[in-house]
Short mmCIF file of C-alpha atoms and ligand atoms in Angstrom, two decimals:
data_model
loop_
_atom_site.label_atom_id
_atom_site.label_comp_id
_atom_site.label_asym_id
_atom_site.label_seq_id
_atom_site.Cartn_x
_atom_site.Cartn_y
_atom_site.Cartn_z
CA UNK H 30 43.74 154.07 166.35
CA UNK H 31 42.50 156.25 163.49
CA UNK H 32 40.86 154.45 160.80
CA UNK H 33 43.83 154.98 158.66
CA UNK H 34 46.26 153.62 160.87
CA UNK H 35 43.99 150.26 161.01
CA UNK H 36 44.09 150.23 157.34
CA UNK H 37 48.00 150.39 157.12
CA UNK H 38 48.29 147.79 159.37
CA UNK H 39 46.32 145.12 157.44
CA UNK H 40 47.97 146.22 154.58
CA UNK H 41 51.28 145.55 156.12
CA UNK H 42 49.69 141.84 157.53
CA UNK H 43 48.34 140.98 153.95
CA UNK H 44 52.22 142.00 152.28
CA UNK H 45 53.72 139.54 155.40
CA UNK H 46 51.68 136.82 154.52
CA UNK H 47 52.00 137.36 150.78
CA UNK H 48 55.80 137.24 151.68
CA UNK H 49 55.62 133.91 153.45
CA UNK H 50 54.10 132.28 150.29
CA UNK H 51 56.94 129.60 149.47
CA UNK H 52 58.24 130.56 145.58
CA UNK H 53 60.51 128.67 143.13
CA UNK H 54 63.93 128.90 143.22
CA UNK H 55 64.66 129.14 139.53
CA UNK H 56 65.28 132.58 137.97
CA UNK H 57 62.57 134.53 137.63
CA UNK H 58 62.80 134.97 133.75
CA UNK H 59 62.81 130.70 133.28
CA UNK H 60 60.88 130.39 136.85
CA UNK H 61 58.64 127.59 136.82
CA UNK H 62 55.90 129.84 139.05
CA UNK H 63 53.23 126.68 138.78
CA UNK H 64 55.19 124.64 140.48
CA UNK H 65 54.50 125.52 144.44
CA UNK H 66 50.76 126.13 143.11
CA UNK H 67 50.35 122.37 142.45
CA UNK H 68 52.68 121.20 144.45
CA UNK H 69 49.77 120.16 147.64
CA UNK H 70 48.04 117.92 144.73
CA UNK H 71 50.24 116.03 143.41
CA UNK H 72 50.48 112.05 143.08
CA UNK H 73 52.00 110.77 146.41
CA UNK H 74 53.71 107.94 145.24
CA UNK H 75 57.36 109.24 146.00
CA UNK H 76 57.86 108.53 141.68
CA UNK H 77 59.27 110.22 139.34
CA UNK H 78 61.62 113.09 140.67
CA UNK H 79 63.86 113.73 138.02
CA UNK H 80 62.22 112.63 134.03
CA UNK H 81 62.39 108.59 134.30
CA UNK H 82 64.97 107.05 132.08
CA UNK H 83 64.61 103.51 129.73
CA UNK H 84 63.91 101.69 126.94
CA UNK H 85 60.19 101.23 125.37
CA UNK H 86 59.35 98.56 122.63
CA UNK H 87 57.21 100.65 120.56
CA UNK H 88 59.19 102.91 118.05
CA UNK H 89 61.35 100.07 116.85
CA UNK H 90 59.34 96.67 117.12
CA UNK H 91 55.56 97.63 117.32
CA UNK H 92 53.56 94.71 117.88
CA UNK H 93 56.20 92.48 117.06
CA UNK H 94 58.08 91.75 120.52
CA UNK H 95 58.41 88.79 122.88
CA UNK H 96 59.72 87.72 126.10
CA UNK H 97 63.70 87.29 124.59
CA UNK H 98 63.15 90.15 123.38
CA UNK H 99 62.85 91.97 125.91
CA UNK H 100 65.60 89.80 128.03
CA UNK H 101 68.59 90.24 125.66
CA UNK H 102 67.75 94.09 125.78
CA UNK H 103 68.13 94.50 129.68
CA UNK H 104 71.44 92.36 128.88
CA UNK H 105 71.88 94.90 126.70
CA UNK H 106 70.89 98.03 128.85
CA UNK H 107 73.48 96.55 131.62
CA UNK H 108 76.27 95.43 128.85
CA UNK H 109 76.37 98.77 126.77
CA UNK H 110 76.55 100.77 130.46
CA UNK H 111 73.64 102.34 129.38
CA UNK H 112 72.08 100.77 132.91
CA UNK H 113 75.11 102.40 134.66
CA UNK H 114 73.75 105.97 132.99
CA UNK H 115 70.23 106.06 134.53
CA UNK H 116 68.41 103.90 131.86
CA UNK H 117 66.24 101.79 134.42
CA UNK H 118 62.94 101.22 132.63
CA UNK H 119 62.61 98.30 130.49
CA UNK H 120 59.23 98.81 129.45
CA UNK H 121 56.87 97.02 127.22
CA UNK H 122 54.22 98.36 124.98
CA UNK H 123 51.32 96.82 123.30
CA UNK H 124 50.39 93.93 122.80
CA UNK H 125 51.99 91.46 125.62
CA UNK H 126 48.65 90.18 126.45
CA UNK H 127 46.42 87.32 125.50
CA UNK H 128 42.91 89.29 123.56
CA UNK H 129 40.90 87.54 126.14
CA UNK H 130 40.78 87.52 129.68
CA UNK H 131 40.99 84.41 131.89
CA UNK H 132 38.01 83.02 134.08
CA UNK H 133 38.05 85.44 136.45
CA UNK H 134 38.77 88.52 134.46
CA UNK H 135 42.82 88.79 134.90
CA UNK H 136 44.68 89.60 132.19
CA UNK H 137 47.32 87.20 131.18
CA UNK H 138 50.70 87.51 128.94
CA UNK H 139 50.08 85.68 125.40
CA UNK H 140 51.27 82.78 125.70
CA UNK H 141 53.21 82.38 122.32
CA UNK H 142 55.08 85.27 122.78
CA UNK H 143 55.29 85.39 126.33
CA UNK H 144 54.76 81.56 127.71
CA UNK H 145 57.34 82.28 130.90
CA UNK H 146 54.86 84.95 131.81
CA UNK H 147 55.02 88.13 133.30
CA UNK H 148 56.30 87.74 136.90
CA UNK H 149 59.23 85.55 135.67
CA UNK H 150 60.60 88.82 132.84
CA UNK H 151 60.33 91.32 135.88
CA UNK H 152 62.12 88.81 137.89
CA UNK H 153 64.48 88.86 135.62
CA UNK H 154 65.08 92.18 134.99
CA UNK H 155 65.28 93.11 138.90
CA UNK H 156 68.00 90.95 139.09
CA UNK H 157 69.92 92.75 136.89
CA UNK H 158 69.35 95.85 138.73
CA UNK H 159 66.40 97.76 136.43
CA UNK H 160 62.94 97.95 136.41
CA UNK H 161 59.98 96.45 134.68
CA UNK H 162 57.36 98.79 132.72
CA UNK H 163 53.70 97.44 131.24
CA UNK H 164 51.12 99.18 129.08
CA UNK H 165 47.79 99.28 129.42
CA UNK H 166 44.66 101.13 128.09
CA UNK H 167 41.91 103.25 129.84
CA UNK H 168 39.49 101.54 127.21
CA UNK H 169 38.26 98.01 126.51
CA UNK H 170 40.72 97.47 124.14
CA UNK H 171 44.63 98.98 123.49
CA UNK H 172 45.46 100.70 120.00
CA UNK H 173 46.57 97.50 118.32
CA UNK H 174 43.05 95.87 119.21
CA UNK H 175 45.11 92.88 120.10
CA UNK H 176 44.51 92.88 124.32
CA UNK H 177 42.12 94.51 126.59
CA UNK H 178 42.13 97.55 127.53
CA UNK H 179 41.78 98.37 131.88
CA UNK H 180 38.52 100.09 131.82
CA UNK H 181 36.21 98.70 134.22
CA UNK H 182 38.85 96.14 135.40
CA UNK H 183 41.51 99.03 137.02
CA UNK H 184 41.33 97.57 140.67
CA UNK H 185 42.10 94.25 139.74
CA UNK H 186 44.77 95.05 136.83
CA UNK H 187 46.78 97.28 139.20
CA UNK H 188 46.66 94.38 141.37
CA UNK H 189 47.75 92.08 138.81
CA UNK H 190 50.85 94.35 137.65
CA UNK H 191 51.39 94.83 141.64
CA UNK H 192 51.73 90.96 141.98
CA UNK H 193 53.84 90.55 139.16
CA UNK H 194 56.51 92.99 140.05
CA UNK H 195 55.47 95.54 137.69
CA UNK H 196 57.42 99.26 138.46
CA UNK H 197 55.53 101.84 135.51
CA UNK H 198 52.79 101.42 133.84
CA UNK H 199 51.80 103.56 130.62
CA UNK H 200 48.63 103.81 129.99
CA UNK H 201 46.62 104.66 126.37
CA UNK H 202 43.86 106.09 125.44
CA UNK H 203 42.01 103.76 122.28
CA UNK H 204 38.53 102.57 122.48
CA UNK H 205 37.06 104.98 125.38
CA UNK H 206 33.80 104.73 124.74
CA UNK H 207 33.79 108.54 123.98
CA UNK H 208 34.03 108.71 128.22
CA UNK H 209 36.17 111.73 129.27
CA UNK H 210 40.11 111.37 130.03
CA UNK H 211 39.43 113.14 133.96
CA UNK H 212 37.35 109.90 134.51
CA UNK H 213 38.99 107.01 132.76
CA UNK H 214 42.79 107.83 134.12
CA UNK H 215 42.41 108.66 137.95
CA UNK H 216 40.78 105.45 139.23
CA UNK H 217 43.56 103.29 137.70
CA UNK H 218 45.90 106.05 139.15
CA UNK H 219 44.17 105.23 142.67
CA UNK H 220 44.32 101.56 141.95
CA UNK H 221 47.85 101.88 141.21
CA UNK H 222 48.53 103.99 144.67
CA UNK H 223 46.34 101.07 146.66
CA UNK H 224 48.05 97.78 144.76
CA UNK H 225 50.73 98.03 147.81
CA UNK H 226 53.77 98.30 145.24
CA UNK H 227 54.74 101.73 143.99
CA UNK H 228 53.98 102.12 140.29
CA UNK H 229 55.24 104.84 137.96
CA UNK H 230 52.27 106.06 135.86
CA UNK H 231 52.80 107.51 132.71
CA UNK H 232 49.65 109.04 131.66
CA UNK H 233 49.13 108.76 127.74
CA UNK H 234 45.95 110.58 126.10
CA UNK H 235 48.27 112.24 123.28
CA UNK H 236 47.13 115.83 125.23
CA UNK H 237 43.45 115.43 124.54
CA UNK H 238 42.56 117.39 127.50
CA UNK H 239 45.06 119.19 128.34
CA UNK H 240 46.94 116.89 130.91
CA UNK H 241 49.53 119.27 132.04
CA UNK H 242 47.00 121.58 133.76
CA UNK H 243 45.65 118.21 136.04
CA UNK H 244 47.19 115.25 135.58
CA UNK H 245 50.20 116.22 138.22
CA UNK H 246 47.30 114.56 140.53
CA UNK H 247 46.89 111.49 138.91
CA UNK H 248 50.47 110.42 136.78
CA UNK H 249 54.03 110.62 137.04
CA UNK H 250 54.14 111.76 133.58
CA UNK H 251 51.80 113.01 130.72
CA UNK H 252 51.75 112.55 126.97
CA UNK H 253 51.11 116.44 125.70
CA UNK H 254 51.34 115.31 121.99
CA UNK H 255 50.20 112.67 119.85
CA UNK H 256 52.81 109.97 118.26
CA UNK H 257 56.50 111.09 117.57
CA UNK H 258 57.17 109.70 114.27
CA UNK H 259 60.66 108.92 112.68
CA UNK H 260 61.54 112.45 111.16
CA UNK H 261 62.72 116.42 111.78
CA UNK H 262 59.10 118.03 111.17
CA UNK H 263 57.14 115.40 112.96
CA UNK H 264 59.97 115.97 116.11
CA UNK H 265 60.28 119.47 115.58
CA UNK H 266 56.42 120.03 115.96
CA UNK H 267 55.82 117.56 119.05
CA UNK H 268 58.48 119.80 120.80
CA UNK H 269 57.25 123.18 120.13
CA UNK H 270 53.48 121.53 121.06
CA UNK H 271 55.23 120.49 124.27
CA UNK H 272 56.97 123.67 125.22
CA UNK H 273 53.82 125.34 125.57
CA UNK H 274 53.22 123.54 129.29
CA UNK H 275 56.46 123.94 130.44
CA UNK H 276 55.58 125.64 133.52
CA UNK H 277 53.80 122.39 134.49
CA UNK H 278 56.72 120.37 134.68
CA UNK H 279 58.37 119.57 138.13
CA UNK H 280 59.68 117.07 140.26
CA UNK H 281 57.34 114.32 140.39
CA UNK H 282 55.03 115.00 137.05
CA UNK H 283 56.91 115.71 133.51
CA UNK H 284 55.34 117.18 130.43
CA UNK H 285 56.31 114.08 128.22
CA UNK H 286 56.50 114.82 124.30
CA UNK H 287 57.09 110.74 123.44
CA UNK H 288 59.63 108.50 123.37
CA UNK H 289 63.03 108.89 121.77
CA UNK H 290 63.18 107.96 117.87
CA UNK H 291 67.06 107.90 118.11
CA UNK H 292 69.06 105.77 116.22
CA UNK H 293 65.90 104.24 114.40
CA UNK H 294 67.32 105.30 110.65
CA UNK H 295 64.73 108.52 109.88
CA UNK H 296 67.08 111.20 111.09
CA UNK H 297 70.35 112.72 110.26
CA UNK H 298 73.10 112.06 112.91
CA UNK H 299 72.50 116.01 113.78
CA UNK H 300 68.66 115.95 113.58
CA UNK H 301 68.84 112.97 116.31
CA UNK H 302 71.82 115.04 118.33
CA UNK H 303 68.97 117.93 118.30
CA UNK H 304 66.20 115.43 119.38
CA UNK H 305 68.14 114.25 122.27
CA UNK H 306 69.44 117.77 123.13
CA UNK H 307 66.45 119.06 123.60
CA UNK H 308 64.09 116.15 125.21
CA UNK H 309 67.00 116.35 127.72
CA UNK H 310 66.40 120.65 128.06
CA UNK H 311 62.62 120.06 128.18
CA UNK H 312 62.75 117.22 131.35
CA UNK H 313 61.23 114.67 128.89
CA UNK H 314 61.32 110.99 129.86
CA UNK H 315 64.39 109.61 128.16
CA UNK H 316 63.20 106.70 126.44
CA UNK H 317 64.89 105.00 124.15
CA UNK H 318 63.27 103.37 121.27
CA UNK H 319 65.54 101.90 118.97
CA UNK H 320 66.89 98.11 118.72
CA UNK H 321 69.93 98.94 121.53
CA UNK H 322 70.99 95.11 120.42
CA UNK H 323 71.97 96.44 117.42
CA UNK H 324 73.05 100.38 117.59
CA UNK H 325 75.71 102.00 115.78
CA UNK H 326 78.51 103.88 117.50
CA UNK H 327 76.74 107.04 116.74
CA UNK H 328 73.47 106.20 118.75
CA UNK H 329 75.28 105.31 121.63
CA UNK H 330 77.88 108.10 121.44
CA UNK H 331 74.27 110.65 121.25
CA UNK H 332 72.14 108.70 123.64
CA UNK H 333 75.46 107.93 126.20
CA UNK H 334 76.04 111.29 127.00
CA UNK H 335 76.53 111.26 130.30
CA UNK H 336 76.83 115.15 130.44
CA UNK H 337 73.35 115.77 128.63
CA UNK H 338 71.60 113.66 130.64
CA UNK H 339 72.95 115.52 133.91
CA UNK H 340 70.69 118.19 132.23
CA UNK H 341 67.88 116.24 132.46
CA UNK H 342 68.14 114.55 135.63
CA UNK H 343 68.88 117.77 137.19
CA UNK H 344 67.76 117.79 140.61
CA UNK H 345 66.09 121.64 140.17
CA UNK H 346 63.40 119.74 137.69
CA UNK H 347 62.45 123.48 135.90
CA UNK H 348 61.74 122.65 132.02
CA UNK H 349 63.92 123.95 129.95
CA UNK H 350 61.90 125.94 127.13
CA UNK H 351 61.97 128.00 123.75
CA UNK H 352 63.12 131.52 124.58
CA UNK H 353 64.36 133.10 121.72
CA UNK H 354 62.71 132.35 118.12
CA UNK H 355 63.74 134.43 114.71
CA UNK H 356 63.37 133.09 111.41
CA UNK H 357 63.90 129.13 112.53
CA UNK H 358 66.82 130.14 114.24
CA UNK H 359 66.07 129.39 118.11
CA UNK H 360 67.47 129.34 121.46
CA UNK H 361 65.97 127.15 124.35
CA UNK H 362 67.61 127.63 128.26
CA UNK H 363 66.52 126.60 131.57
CA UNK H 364 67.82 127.20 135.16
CA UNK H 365 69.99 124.86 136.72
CA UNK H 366 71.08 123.76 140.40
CA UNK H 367 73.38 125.85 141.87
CA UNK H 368 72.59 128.91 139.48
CA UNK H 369 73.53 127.36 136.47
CA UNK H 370 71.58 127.04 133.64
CA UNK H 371 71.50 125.18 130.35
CA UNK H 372 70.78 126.66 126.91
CA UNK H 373 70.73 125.19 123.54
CA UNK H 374 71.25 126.91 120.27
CA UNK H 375 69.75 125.70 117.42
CA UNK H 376 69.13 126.07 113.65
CA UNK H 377 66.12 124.89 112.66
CA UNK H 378 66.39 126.33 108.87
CA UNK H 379 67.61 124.95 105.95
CA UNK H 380 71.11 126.38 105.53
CA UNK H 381 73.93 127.15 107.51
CA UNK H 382 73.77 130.29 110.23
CA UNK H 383 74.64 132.09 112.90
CA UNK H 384 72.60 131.45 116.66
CA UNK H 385 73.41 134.34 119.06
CA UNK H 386 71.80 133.72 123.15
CA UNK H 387 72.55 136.91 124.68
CA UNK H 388 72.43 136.54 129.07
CA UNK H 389 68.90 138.42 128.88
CA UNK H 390 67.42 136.11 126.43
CA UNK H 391 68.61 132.77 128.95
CA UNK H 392 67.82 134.62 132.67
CA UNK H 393 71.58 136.03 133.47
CA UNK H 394 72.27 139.73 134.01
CA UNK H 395 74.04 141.24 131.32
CA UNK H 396 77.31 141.52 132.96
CA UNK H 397 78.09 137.89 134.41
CA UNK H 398 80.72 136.18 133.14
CA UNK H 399 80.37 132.37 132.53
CA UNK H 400 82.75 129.03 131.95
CA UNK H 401 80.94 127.22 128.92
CA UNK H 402 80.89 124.01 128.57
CA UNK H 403 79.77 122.45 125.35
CA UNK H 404 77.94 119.14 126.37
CA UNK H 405 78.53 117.71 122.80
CA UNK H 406 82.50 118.35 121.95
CA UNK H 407 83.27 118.11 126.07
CA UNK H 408 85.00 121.66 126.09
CA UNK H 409 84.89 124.43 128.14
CA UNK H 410 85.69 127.95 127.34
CA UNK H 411 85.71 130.03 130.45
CA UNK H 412 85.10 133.47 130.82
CA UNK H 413 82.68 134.07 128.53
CA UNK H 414 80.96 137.51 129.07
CA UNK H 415 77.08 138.74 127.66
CA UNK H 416 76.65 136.39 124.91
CA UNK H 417 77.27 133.41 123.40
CA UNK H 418 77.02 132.80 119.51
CA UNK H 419 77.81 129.93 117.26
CA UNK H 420 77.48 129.20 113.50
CA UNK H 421 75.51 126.07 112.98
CA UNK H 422 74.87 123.48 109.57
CA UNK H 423 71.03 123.45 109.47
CA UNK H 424 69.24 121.51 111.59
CA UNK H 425 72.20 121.13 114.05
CA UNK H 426 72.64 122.12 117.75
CA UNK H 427 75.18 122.90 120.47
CA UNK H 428 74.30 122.68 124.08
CA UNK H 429 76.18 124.42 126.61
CA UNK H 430 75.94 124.55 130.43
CA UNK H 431 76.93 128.01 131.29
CA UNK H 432 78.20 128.28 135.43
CA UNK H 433 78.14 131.92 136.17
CA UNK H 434 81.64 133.08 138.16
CA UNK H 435 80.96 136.89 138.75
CA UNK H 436 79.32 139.48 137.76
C1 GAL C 10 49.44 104.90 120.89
C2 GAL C 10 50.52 105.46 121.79
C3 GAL C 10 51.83 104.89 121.32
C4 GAL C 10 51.79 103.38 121.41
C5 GAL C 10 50.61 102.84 120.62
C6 GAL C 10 50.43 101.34 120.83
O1 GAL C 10 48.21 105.39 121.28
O2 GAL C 10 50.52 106.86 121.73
O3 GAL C 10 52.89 105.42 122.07
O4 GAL C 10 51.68 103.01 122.75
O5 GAL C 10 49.41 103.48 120.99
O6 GAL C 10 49.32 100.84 120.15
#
């Protein structure tokens, strides 16, 4: 063989191999590329394949919660049929625990607020068919400074929250000791993996160190932000923060922008429709966070929609992200199963306009022809062919889910 010929042939090995290098399914213009990359190291607790789906005490009650509390709202998850819709976590926040530890170091619930204990609520709340969720800190104390935090203690707390019938635990980020994130959170995420129960773990350190680009090997989940709070620019800005990792995202380990603020009083009806829109788009963990004892007709109709939440429990797991941006007037898309793929149009100025997603801004070719169906009025218009483009009141939305028929 001439020395060329040898050449061509490794050349032709190296292009087989390359070819045999599993990709993502998604389209390539919304691929999630990252994905198969990480893949070999991520968490392997079987957790967390679509964006997990509950309730969390902090954005309505703060510090203020207690063990009937937290029963009458898993009555309520169950009553409302919000259970029935995927909402499984019933998760607590800060400040369940006594400040002090017990004899030999363990953590216990406060015992005016929680005097049936721990074990007894998740009891409980198997029973009626959801899951338990506890919070914890990888510091020596949690935000609030009312409990300890893990640090130091994260064999025996996981063991604790194992025994107890605990199912997720989030955990924060106060009082670190100035100690780096990619120490504090993985032995608490091995502690969690070796308490013989699995464990969800939501990994919260508000995006410090850029958690997308690791934590898939130590949480289910990651905070990329710091707090939501209760209004459009504070949501609006967590969400655009949050795009930026998309490619991250995948079955098993979710960019997470924060829990829900809907139905807590701060937003428009449309500003909240928007909210929930696109946390579902973007694979974020659907938390809830208002008083669901207590919701208007509205909340439920936003957070109840069985159709949005199909979008984020699709079984693809790709992030749906921004792909179009002109003058506050945006459109976000993401591949679907079966070749469909969601897109949201949204107005993000201050008066009424116009949103236009043409098929090469949201991954189709130019000439397919879609059914839409709006997620929001339960409609479908079929045939639709290269675009799709909708007047909207400012700050308002419309999600579609567009199912290509032929092109
Ligand atoms: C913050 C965290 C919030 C909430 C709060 C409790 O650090 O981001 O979601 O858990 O602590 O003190």
């Amino acid at each position: 063989m001439t020395k060329l010929m040898v050449l061509a042939f490794c050349i032709l090995v190296l292009l087989n191999i390359i070819a045999c290098v599993p990709s993502s399914s998604a389209a390539p213009l919304l691929g999630n590329n990252n994905v198969t990359k990480v893949e070999s190291y991520m968490l392997q607790n079987g957790l967390g394949q679509t964006p997990p789906m509950g309730w969390n005490s902090w954005n309505h009650f703060g510090c203020d919660i207690n063990e009937s509390l937290i029963r009458d709202t898993a009555d309520a998850m169950v009553s409302t049929g919000l259970a029935a819709l995927g909402y499984k976590y019933i998760n607590l926040d800060d400040c369940w625990a006594e400040l002090n530890r017990d004899s030999q170091g363990n953590m216990i619930p406060k015992a005016s607020t929680f005097p049936s204990g721990i074990k007894a609520l998740a009891h409980y709340i198997h029973k009626k068919g959801l899951k338990l969720g506890i919070y914890s800190d990888a510091g020596n104390q949690t935000c609030s400074k009312r409990m300890p935090g893990s640090l130091g203690h994260e064999i025996q707390d996981a063991k604790t929250f194992a025994s107890w019938g605990v199912d997720y635990l989030k955990y924060d980020n106060c009082h670190n000791n100035g100690i780096s994130v990619r120490e504090r959170y993985p032995p608490m995420s091995e502690a969690l993996l070796k308490s013989g129960r699995p464990i969800f773990f939501s990994v919260c350190e508000w995006g410090k160190e850029d958690p997308a680009t690791w934590a898939k090997s130590v949480g289910n989940s990651w905070r990329t932000t710091g707090d939501i709070k209760d209004n459009w620019h504070r949501m609006t800005s967590i969400i655009d923060v949050n795009d930026k990792w998309a490619s991250y995202a995948g079955p098993g380990g979710w960019n997470d922008p924060d829990m829900l603020e809907v139905g807590n009083g701060g937003m428009t009806t449309e500003e909240y429709r928007s909210h929930f829109s696109i946390w579902a788009l973007a694979k974020a963990p659907l938390l809830v966070g208002c008083n669901i004892q207590a919701m208007d007709n509205i909340t439920y109709e936003l957070i109840s929609n069985s159709e949005v939440i199909a979008v984020n429990q699709d079984k693809l797991g790709v992030q749906g992200k921004k792909v179009k941006s002109n003058n506050d007037l945006e459109v976000w898309a993401g591949p679907l199963t079966n070749n469909k793929v969601a897109v949201i149009l949204w107005n993000r100025s201050s008066s009424n306009a116009t949103v236009t997603a043409s098929w090469l801004d949201i991954g189709l070719k130019s000439e397919t022809i879609v059914d839409a169906r709006d997620l929001w009025e339960h409609s479908t218009k079929s045939l639709v062919l290269g675009k799709i483009s909708v007047e909207l009141d400012s700050h308002a939305c419309k999600m579609y889910v567009l199912t290509p028929k032929r092109s």
